[in-house]
PDB file of C-alpha atoms in Angstrom:
ATOM      1  CA  MET E   1     -57.224 106.764 125.327  1.00  0.00           C
ATOM      2  CA  THR E   2     -58.300 104.274 123.084  1.00  0.00           C
ATOM      3  CA  ALA E   3     -59.349 104.421 119.291  1.00  0.00           C
ATOM      4  CA  CYS E   4     -62.180 102.734 117.932  1.00  0.00           C
ATOM      5  CA  ALA E   5     -63.851 102.723 114.403  1.00  0.00           C
ATOM      6  CA  PHE E   6     -66.779 105.059 113.856  1.00  0.00           C
ATOM      7  CA  GLY E   7     -68.409 106.476 110.284  1.00  0.00           C
ATOM      8  CA  ALA E   8     -70.970 108.986 111.281  1.00  0.00           C
ATOM      9  CA  PHE E   9     -71.734 112.327 112.804  1.00  0.00           C
ATOM     10  CA  ALA E  10     -72.919 112.875 116.218  1.00  0.00           C
ATOM     11  CA  GLN E  11     -76.405 114.267 116.783  1.00  0.00           C
ATOM     12  CA  LYS E  12     -78.040 113.870 120.178  1.00  0.00           C
ATOM     13  CA  ASN E  13     -76.360 115.730 123.172  1.00  0.00           C
ATOM     14  CA  ILE E  14     -75.016 112.908 125.504  1.00  0.00           C
ATOM     15  CA  ASP E  15     -72.373 113.356 127.144  1.00  0.00           C
ATOM     16  CA  LEU E  16     -71.582 109.845 129.018  1.00  0.00           C
ATOM     17  CA  GLU E  17     -69.361 109.819 131.910  1.00  0.00           C
ATOM     18  CA  ILE E  18     -68.274 106.495 133.474  1.00  0.00           C
ATOM     19  CA  ASN E  19     -66.521 105.927 136.909  1.00  0.00           C
ATOM     20  CA  LEU E  20     -65.168 102.697 138.423  1.00  0.00           C
ATOM     21  CA  LEU E  21     -66.905 102.196 141.842  1.00  0.00           C
ATOM     22  CA  LEU E  22     -64.969  98.524 142.479  1.00  0.00           C
ATOM     23  CA  PRO E  23     -62.720  97.808 142.437  1.00  0.00           C
ATOM     24  CA  GLN E  24     -61.151 100.521 144.318  1.00  0.00           C
ATOM     25  CA  ASN E  25     -57.500 102.185 142.774  1.00  0.00           C
ATOM     26  CA  ASN E  26     -54.633 100.401 144.395  1.00  0.00           C
ATOM     27  CA  THR E  27     -56.339  97.235 145.325  1.00  0.00           C
ATOM     28  CA  ALA E  28     -54.181  94.514 146.980  1.00  0.00           C
ATOM     29  CA  TYR E  29     -55.668  90.982 146.389  1.00  0.00           C
ATOM     30  CA  GLY E  30     -54.139  87.782 147.128  1.00  0.00           C
ATOM     31  CA  ASN E  31     -53.809  85.151 144.194  1.00  0.00           C
ATOM     32  CA  LEU E  32     -56.815  84.612 143.216  1.00  0.00           C
ATOM     33  CA  VAL E  33     -57.553  80.721 142.804  1.00  0.00           C
ATOM     34  CA  ASP E  34     -59.621  79.051 139.796  1.00  0.00           C
ATOM     35  CA  GLY E  35     -63.416  78.555 140.106  1.00  0.00           C
ATOM     36  CA  GLN E  36     -63.204  80.237 143.662  1.00  0.00           C
ATOM     37  CA  ASP E  37     -62.067  83.167 144.050  1.00  0.00           C
ATOM     38  CA  SER E  38     -63.922  86.464 142.603  1.00  0.00           C
ATOM     39  CA  ILE E  39     -63.446  90.666 142.317  1.00  0.00           C
ATOM     40  CA  PRO E  40     -66.067  93.033 141.770  1.00  0.00           C
ATOM     41  CA  PHE E  41     -66.113  95.080 139.121  1.00  0.00           C
ATOM     42  CA  PHE E  42     -69.162  97.844 139.687  1.00  0.00           C
ATOM     43  CA  PHE E  43     -69.111 100.682 137.381  1.00  0.00           C
ATOM     44  CA  GLU E  44     -71.598 103.852 137.302  1.00  0.00           C
ATOM     45  CA  ILE E  45     -72.546 105.774 134.006  1.00  0.00           C
ATOM     46  CA  THR E  46     -74.064 109.110 134.107  1.00  0.00           C
ATOM     47  CA  ASN E  47     -76.090 111.251 131.314  1.00  0.00           C
ATOM     48  CA  ASN E  48     -74.031 115.119 131.520  1.00  0.00           C
ATOM     49  CA  GLY E  49     -75.852 115.356 128.360  1.00  0.00           C
ATOM     50  CA  THR E  50     -79.219 117.704 127.864  1.00  0.00           C
ATOM     51  CA  ALA E  51     -80.642 114.514 125.860  1.00  0.00           C
ATOM     52  CA  ASN E  52     -82.171 111.274 127.019  1.00  0.00           C
ATOM     53  CA  VAL E  53     -80.518 108.239 126.379  1.00  0.00           C
ATOM     54  CA  ALA E  54     -83.484 106.228 124.622  1.00  0.00           C
ATOM     55  CA  ALA E  55     -84.067 102.517 124.255  1.00  0.00           C
ATOM     56  CA  ASN E  56     -83.539 103.113 120.604  1.00  0.00           C
ATOM     57  CA  ASP E  57     -79.941 103.898 121.271  1.00  0.00           C
ATOM     58  CA  THR E  58     -76.767 101.900 122.039  1.00  0.00           C
ATOM     59  CA  LEU E  59     -74.579 102.232 124.345  1.00  0.00           C
ATOM     60  CA  THR E  60     -71.061 100.088 123.802  1.00  0.00           C
ATOM     61  CA  LEU E  61     -68.967  99.448 126.802  1.00  0.00           C
ATOM     62  CA  THR E  62     -65.225  97.673 126.447  1.00  0.00           C
ATOM     63  CA  TYR E  63     -63.823  96.240 129.159  1.00  0.00           C
ATOM     64  CA  VAL E  64     -60.103  95.561 128.952  1.00  0.00           C
ATOM     65  CA  GLY E  65     -58.419  93.371 131.742  1.00  0.00           C
ATOM     66  CA  SER E  66     -56.635  90.139 131.949  1.00  0.00           C
ATOM     67  CA  PHE E  67     -59.045  88.393 129.933  1.00  0.00           C
ATOM     68  CA  VAL E  68     -57.137  85.562 128.297  1.00  0.00           C
ATOM     69  CA  GLY E  69     -57.637  82.701 125.259  1.00  0.00           C
ATOM     70  CA  GLN E  70     -57.804  79.480 126.849  1.00  0.00           C
ATOM     71  CA  ASN E  71     -55.547  77.646 123.631  1.00  0.00           C
ATOM     72  CA  THR E  72     -53.692  80.859 122.716  1.00  0.00           C
ATOM     73  CA  ASN E  73     -52.941  82.754 125.777  1.00  0.00           C
ATOM     74  CA  THR E  74     -54.017  85.629 123.783  1.00  0.00           C
ATOM     75  CA  LYS E  75     -55.567  89.118 125.698  1.00  0.00           C
ATOM     76  CA  TYR E  76     -58.728  90.205 124.410  1.00  0.00           C
ATOM     77  CA  ARG E  77     -60.530  93.099 124.804  1.00  0.00           C
ATOM     78  CA  ILE E  78     -64.698  92.371 125.553  1.00  0.00           C
ATOM     79  CA  THR E  79     -67.086  94.738 124.226  1.00  0.00           C
ATOM     80  CA  GLU E  80     -70.850  94.545 125.347  1.00  0.00           C
ATOM     81  CA  GLU E  81     -73.711  96.337 123.898  1.00  0.00           C
ATOM     82  CA  LEU E  82     -76.537  97.934 126.030  1.00  0.00           C
ATOM     83  CA  SER E  83     -79.923  98.249 123.470  1.00  0.00           C
ATOM     84  CA  ASN E  84     -82.930  98.878 124.967  1.00  0.00           C
ATOM     85  CA  TYR E  85     -81.844 100.950 127.303  1.00  0.00           C
ATOM     86  CA  THR E  86     -82.509 104.146 128.840  1.00  0.00           C
ATOM     87  CA  LEU E  87     -81.011 107.030 130.935  1.00  0.00           C
ATOM     88  CA  ALA E  88     -82.236 110.118 131.461  1.00  0.00           C
ATOM     89  CA  SER E  89     -80.509 113.661 131.065  1.00  0.00           C
ATOM     90  CA  GLY E  90     -78.603 114.050 134.708  1.00  0.00           C
ATOM     91  CA  ALA E  91     -79.517 110.382 135.446  1.00  0.00           C
ATOM     92  CA  LYS E  92     -77.134 108.152 137.013  1.00  0.00           C
ATOM     93  CA  ASP E  93     -77.259 104.159 136.881  1.00  0.00           C
ATOM     94  CA  THR E  94     -74.997 101.296 138.471  1.00  0.00           C
ATOM     95  CA  LEU E  95     -73.848  97.862 136.129  1.00  0.00           C
ATOM     96  CA  GLY E  96     -72.007  95.488 137.290  1.00  0.00           C
ATOM     97  CA  PHE E  97     -70.793  91.970 137.899  1.00  0.00           C
ATOM     98  CA  PHE E  98     -68.274  89.680 139.528  1.00  0.00           C
ATOM     99  CA  LEU E  99     -65.432  88.415 137.814  1.00  0.00           C
ATOM    100  CA  LYS E 100     -64.190  84.861 139.058  1.00  0.00           C
ATOM    101  CA  GLN E 101     -60.639  83.591 138.186  1.00  0.00           C
ATOM    102  CA  GLY E 102     -60.912  80.839 135.582  1.00  0.00           C
ATOM    103  CA  ASP E 103     -64.413  81.718 134.017  1.00  0.00           C
ATOM    104  CA  VAL E 104     -65.268  81.909 130.616  1.00  0.00           C
ATOM    105  CA  ILE E 105     -66.340  85.443 130.174  1.00  0.00           C
ATOM    106  CA  ALA E 106     -66.647  85.382 126.233  1.00  0.00           C
ATOM    107  CA  SER E 107     -65.732  83.298 123.285  1.00  0.00           C
ATOM    108  CA  SER E 108     -64.071  84.021 120.151  1.00  0.00           C
ATOM    109  CA  SER E 109     -64.344  82.143 117.030  1.00  0.00           C
ATOM    110  CA  SER E 110     -61.857  79.759 117.853  1.00  0.00           C
ATOM    111  CA  GLU E 111     -61.678  79.594 121.858  1.00  0.00           C
ATOM    112  CA  ASN E 112     -63.002  80.641 125.134  1.00  0.00           C
ATOM    113  CA  ILE E 113     -61.738  83.806 126.582  1.00  0.00           C
ATOM    114  CA  LEU E 114     -61.035  83.519 130.440  1.00  0.00           C
ATOM    115  CA  VAL E 115     -61.127  85.654 133.665  1.00  0.00           C
ATOM    116  CA  LYS E 116     -57.116  85.082 134.186  1.00  0.00           C
ATOM    117  CA  PHE E 117     -55.457  87.967 136.764  1.00  0.00           C
ATOM    118  CA  PRO E 118     -51.976  87.363 136.985  1.00  0.00           C
ATOM    119  CA  HIS E 119     -50.065  85.645 140.453  1.00  0.00           C
ATOM    120  CA  ASN E 120     -47.636  87.707 141.780  1.00  0.00           C
ATOM    121  CA  ALA E 121     -47.870  90.739 139.475  1.00  0.00           C
ATOM    122  CA  HIS E 122     -49.932  93.933 138.901  1.00  0.00           C
ATOM    123  CA  ASP E 123     -52.561  94.601 136.543  1.00  0.00           C
ATOM    124  CA  THR E 124     -54.723  96.652 135.588  1.00  0.00           C
ATOM    125  CA  LEU E 125     -58.741  97.158 134.844  1.00  0.00           C
ATOM    126  CA  ARG E 126     -60.589  99.266 132.457  1.00  0.00           C
ATOM    127  CA  VAL E 127     -63.770 100.075 130.769  1.00  0.00           C
ATOM    128  CA  PHE E 128     -65.027 102.842 128.597  1.00  0.00           C
ATOM    129  CA  ILE E 129     -67.889 103.784 127.071  1.00  0.00           C
ATOM    130  CA  TYR E 130     -69.274 105.630 123.548  1.00  0.00           C
ATOM    131  CA  GLY E 131     -73.351 105.790 122.273  1.00  0.00           C
ATOM    132  CA  VAL E 132     -74.859 106.124 119.324  1.00  0.00           C
ATOM    133  CA  ASP E 133     -78.642 106.406 118.001  1.00  0.00           C
ATOM    134  CA  VAL E 134     -80.721 104.510 116.509  1.00  0.00           C
ATOM    135  CA  ASN E 135     -79.317 105.824 112.954  1.00  0.00           C
ATOM    136  CA  GLY E 136     -75.822 104.781 113.784  1.00  0.00           C
ATOM    137  CA  ASP E 137     -74.647 108.556 114.589  1.00  0.00           C
ATOM    138  CA  LEU E 138     -72.396 109.242 117.966  1.00  0.00           C
ATOM    139  CA  PHE E 139     -73.823 110.898 120.533  1.00  0.00           C
ATOM    140  CA  ALA E 140     -72.145 115.028 120.904  1.00  0.00           C
ATOM    141  CA  ASP E 141     -69.695 113.628 123.546  1.00  0.00           C
ATOM    142  CA  ASP E 142     -66.689 115.165 124.322  1.00  0.00           C
ATOM    143  CA  GLY E 143     -64.877 112.162 125.273  1.00  0.00           C
ATOM    144  CA  VAL E 144     -65.480 111.041 121.500  1.00  0.00           C
ATOM    145  CA  ASP E 145     -63.608 112.408 118.907  1.00  0.00           C
ATOM    146  CA  GLU E 146     -65.718 111.775 115.754  1.00  0.00           C
ATOM    147  CA  VAL E 147     -62.674 112.112 113.039  1.00  0.00           C
ATOM    148  CA  THR E 148     -60.163 109.570 114.903  1.00  0.00           C
ATOM    149  CA  GLY E 149     -62.271 107.639 117.153  1.00  0.00           C
ATOM    150  CA  SER E 150     -60.599 108.536 119.936  1.00  0.00           C
ATOM    151  CA  ILE E 151     -61.947 108.083 123.392  1.00  0.00           C
ATOM    152  CA  SER E 152     -60.797 109.819 126.540  1.00  0.00           C
ATOM    153  CA  GLY E 153     -61.638 111.884 129.381  1.00  0.00           C
ATOM    154  CA  ASN E 154     -64.574 110.781 131.264  1.00  0.00           C
ATOM    155  CA  ASN E 155     -65.344 108.256 128.917  1.00  0.00           C
ATOM    156  CA  ILE E 156     -63.163 106.080 130.354  1.00  0.00           C
ATOM    157  CA  THR E 157     -62.030 104.503 133.869  1.00  0.00           C
ATOM    158  CA  GLY E 158     -60.045 102.014 135.420  1.00  0.00           C
ATOM    159  CA  ALA E 159     -58.045 101.084 138.729  1.00  0.00           C
ATOM    160  CA  ALA E 160     -54.642  99.334 139.462  1.00  0.00           C
ATOM    161  CA  LEU E 161     -54.333  96.500 140.938  1.00  0.00           C
ATOM    162  CA  THR E 162     -51.914  93.938 142.450  1.00  0.00           C
ATOM    163  CA  PHE E 163     -51.684  89.837 142.878  1.00  0.00           C
ATOM    164  CA  GLY E 164     -49.845  88.349 145.577  1.00  0.00           C
ATOM    165  CA  THR E 165     -46.414  89.925 146.143  1.00  0.00           C
ATOM    166  CA  PRO E 166     -44.925  91.487 142.797  1.00  0.00           C
ATOM    167  CA  THR E 167     -41.142  91.031 142.169  1.00  0.00           C
ATOM    168  CA  ALA E 168     -39.632  94.584 143.689  1.00  0.00           C
ATOM    169  CA  LEU E 169     -36.935  95.934 141.917  1.00  0.00           C
ATOM    170  CA  LYS E 170     -34.297  94.619 144.812  1.00  0.00           C
ATOM    171  CA  ASP E 171     -35.671  91.111 144.142  1.00  0.00           C
ATOM    172  CA  LEU E 172     -34.544  91.360 140.373  1.00  0.00           C
ATOM    173  CA  PHE E 173     -30.764  91.258 141.420  1.00  0.00           C
ATOM    174  CA  ALA E 174     -30.561  88.014 143.646  1.00  0.00           C
ATOM    175  CA  ASN E 175     -28.538  85.423 142.601  1.00  0.00           C
ATOM    176  CA  LYS E 176     -27.365  87.635 139.504  1.00  0.00           C
ATOM    177  CA  ALA E 177     -23.528  86.934 138.815  1.00  0.00           C
ATOM    178  CA  GLU E 178     -22.873  89.240 135.999  1.00  0.00           C
ATOM    179  CA  VAL E 179     -22.947  93.624 136.468  1.00  0.00           C
ATOM    180  CA  LEU E 180     -23.949  95.585 133.295  1.00  0.00           C
ATOM    181  CA  ASN E 181     -22.164  98.631 132.811  1.00  0.00           C
ATOM    182  CA  VAL E 182     -24.594 101.667 132.528  1.00  0.00           C
ATOM    183  CA  TYR E 183     -23.514 104.981 131.901  1.00  0.00           C
ATOM    184  CA  PRO E 184     -24.420 107.969 132.018  1.00  0.00           C
ATOM    185  CA  ASN E 185     -25.626 106.867 135.591  1.00  0.00           C
ATOM    186  CA  PRO E 186     -27.523 109.238 136.254  1.00  0.00           C
ATOM    187  CA  THR E 187     -29.345 109.688 132.686  1.00  0.00           C
ATOM    188  CA  ASN E 188     -31.655 112.437 131.440  1.00  0.00           C
ATOM    189  CA  GLY E 189     -32.954 109.169 129.377  1.00  0.00           C
ATOM    190  CA  ASN E 190     -30.044 108.648 126.841  1.00  0.00           C
ATOM    191  CA  VAL E 191     -28.687 105.172 128.527  1.00  0.00           C
ATOM    192  CA  ASN E 192     -26.073 103.117 127.265  1.00  0.00           C
ATOM    193  CA  ILE E 193     -25.178  99.573 128.137  1.00  0.00           C
ATOM    194  CA  LYS E 194     -21.642  97.713 127.563  1.00  0.00           C
ATOM    195  CA  HIS E 195     -21.283  93.964 128.756  1.00  0.00           C
ATOM    196  CA  ALA E 196     -19.150  90.921 127.350  1.00  0.00           C
ATOM    197  CA  LEU E 197     -21.142  88.284 125.606  1.00  0.00           C
ATOM    198  CA  THR E 198     -19.468  84.901 126.079  1.00  0.00           C
ATOM    199  CA  THR E 199     -20.765  83.347 123.060  1.00  0.00           C
ATOM    200  CA  ALA E 200     -22.282  85.169 119.430  1.00  0.00           C
ATOM    201  CA  ALA E 201     -26.588  84.879 120.775  1.00  0.00           C
ATOM    202  CA  GLU E 202     -29.377  87.447 120.053  1.00  0.00           C
ATOM    203  CA  ALA E 203     -29.469  90.364 122.737  1.00  0.00           C
ATOM    204  CA  SER E 204     -32.083  91.926 124.235  1.00  0.00           C
ATOM    205  CA  VAL E 205     -33.321  93.867 127.204  1.00  0.00           C
ATOM    206  CA  LYS E 206     -35.684  94.505 129.675  1.00  0.00           C
ATOM    207  CA  VAL E 207     -36.221  97.773 132.091  1.00  0.00           C
ATOM    208  CA  THR E 208     -38.301  97.190 134.980  1.00  0.00           C
ATOM    209  CA  ASP E 209     -39.412 100.523 137.636  1.00  0.00           C
ATOM    210  CA  ILE E 210     -39.064 100.082 141.654  1.00  0.00           C
ATOM    211  CA  ALA E 211     -42.745  97.950 141.390  1.00  0.00           C
ATOM    212  CA  GLY E 212     -41.555  95.410 139.138  1.00  0.00           C
ATOM    213  CA  ARG E 213     -43.350  96.293 136.412  1.00  0.00           C
ATOM    214  CA  VAL E 214     -41.446  95.949 132.637  1.00  0.00           C
ATOM    215  CA  VAL E 215     -41.627  99.693 131.130  1.00  0.00           C
ATOM    216  CA  TYR E 216     -39.291  99.199 128.173  1.00  0.00           C
ATOM    217  CA  THR E 217     -37.841  96.311 126.100  1.00  0.00           C
ATOM    218  CA  GLN E 218     -35.763  95.884 123.510  1.00  0.00           C
ATOM    219  CA  ASN E 219     -34.884  93.095 121.133  1.00  0.00           C
ATOM    220  CA  PHE E 220     -30.878  94.062 119.699  1.00  0.00           C
ATOM    221  CA  GLY E 221     -31.020  90.851 117.136  1.00  0.00           C
ATOM    222  CA  LYS E 222     -27.962  88.365 116.676  1.00  0.00           C
ATOM    223  CA  GLN E 223     -24.801  89.608 118.151  1.00  0.00           C
ATOM    224  CA  ALA E 224     -20.867  88.503 117.980  1.00  0.00           C
ATOM    225  CA  ALA E 225     -19.096  87.329 120.775  1.00  0.00           C
ATOM    226  CA  GLY E 226     -16.896  89.798 122.577  1.00  0.00           C
ATOM    227  CA  GLU E 227     -17.725  93.611 123.941  1.00  0.00           C
ATOM    228  CA  GLN E 228     -21.046  95.144 123.005  1.00  0.00           C
ATOM    229  CA  THR E 229     -22.142  98.545 123.211  1.00  0.00           C
ATOM    230  CA  PHE E 230     -26.057  99.056 122.743  1.00  0.00           C
ATOM    231  CA  ASN E 231     -27.874 102.554 123.662  1.00  0.00           C
ATOM    232  CA  MET E 232     -31.373 103.213 123.998  1.00  0.00           C
ATOM    233  CA  ASN E 233     -33.382 106.266 123.823  1.00  0.00           C
ATOM    234  CA  LEU E 234     -35.520 106.537 127.254  1.00  0.00           C
ATOM    235  CA  SER E 235     -36.906 109.834 128.022  1.00  0.00           C
ATOM    236  CA  HIS E 236     -40.025 109.178 127.630  1.00  0.00           C
ATOM    237  CA  LEU E 237     -39.754 106.986 131.349  1.00  0.00           C
ATOM    238  CA  ALA E 238     -40.595 109.350 134.399  1.00  0.00           C
ATOM    239  CA  ASN E 239     -37.737 110.653 136.781  1.00  0.00           C
ATOM    240  CA  GLY E 240     -36.799 107.237 139.010  1.00  0.00           C
ATOM    241  CA  VAL E 241     -34.895 104.416 139.763  1.00  0.00           C
ATOM    242  CA  TYR E 242     -34.864 101.252 137.211  1.00  0.00           C
ATOM    243  CA  ALA E 243     -33.409  97.814 137.251  1.00  0.00           C
ATOM    244  CA  ILE E 244     -32.182  96.752 133.665  1.00  0.00           C
ATOM    245  CA  GLU E 245     -31.076  93.293 132.159  1.00  0.00           C
ATOM    246  CA  LEU E 246     -29.466  92.488 129.469  1.00  0.00           C
ATOM    247  CA  THR E 247     -29.912  88.685 128.447  1.00  0.00           C
ATOM    248  CA  ALA E 248     -27.949  86.875 124.805  1.00  0.00           C
ATOM    249  CA  GLY E 249     -28.545  83.606 125.431  1.00  0.00           C
ATOM    250  CA  SER E 250     -27.969  81.778 128.557  1.00  0.00           C
ATOM    251  CA  GLN E 251     -26.147  85.151 129.581  1.00  0.00           C
ATOM    252  CA  LYS E 252     -27.587  87.705 131.777  1.00  0.00           C
ATOM    253  CA  ALA E 253     -26.487  90.985 133.163  1.00  0.00           C
ATOM    254  CA  THR E 254     -28.125  93.678 135.316  1.00  0.00           C
ATOM    255  CA  SER E 255     -27.892  96.859 136.901  1.00  0.00           C
ATOM    256  CA  LYS E 256     -29.834 100.074 138.411  1.00  0.00           C
ATOM    257  CA  PHE E 257     -29.664 103.466 136.860  1.00  0.00           C
ATOM    258  CA  THR E 258     -31.058 106.646 137.458  1.00  0.00           C
ATOM    259  CA  ILE E 259     -33.405 108.725 135.161  1.00  0.00           C
ATOM    260  CA  LYS E 260     -32.834 112.350 136.453  1.00  0.00           C
ATOM    261  CA  LYS E 261     -34.132 115.104 133.997  1.00  0.00           C
TER     262      LYS E 261
END
């Protein structure tokens, strides 16, 4: 679910629905080459309401994916407005384009925004939609909360994608000299780790799922040398096997643990 700022009351009965046609969910690609490789980004918009989208209405589409600042590597959301666009009650329309790796997709006030899907990693591509009439009033759309600005339900669509060969859980333990003490294991979500730090250093933890996705991080600040114990509440994570890595300066220790609620 996402949120946007709105300031008026809905009037027209227009229930917008958006579905991603391409790429399909769980599509696997090779690592994309700048200036050469593209992926299709096509979606279908449906008007499930009783009123028509008129030419003086405005639909706003927001794209969320690997759109990265050329200089800062900041991630951006790309927003596009469809004006002078019509869609009758009950009608559907297909829109889309190709995303070429390395191309400029938009510009901020300070830099170009590039299409930059990652190498050897998982990523997601999403699009969400809402509409306002000529007076700036939101459509009466169940997927848009007029009070909080939350957008949910059929107003959002997306796909999980894979690029190259993501790091699997087993790969995270290659050439690791130190083993991290994790307890209890299995756990219902309350996790403790214990390890002896060789020198005083900033300590942080990273938790990764079996697909190699980072699902939790925490920085514990500077810690003294010697045996240290850290506690984390990971009850929000689903049941399954996870990797955990403690980093303290140049020192690293890893282990696996299981969440079983």
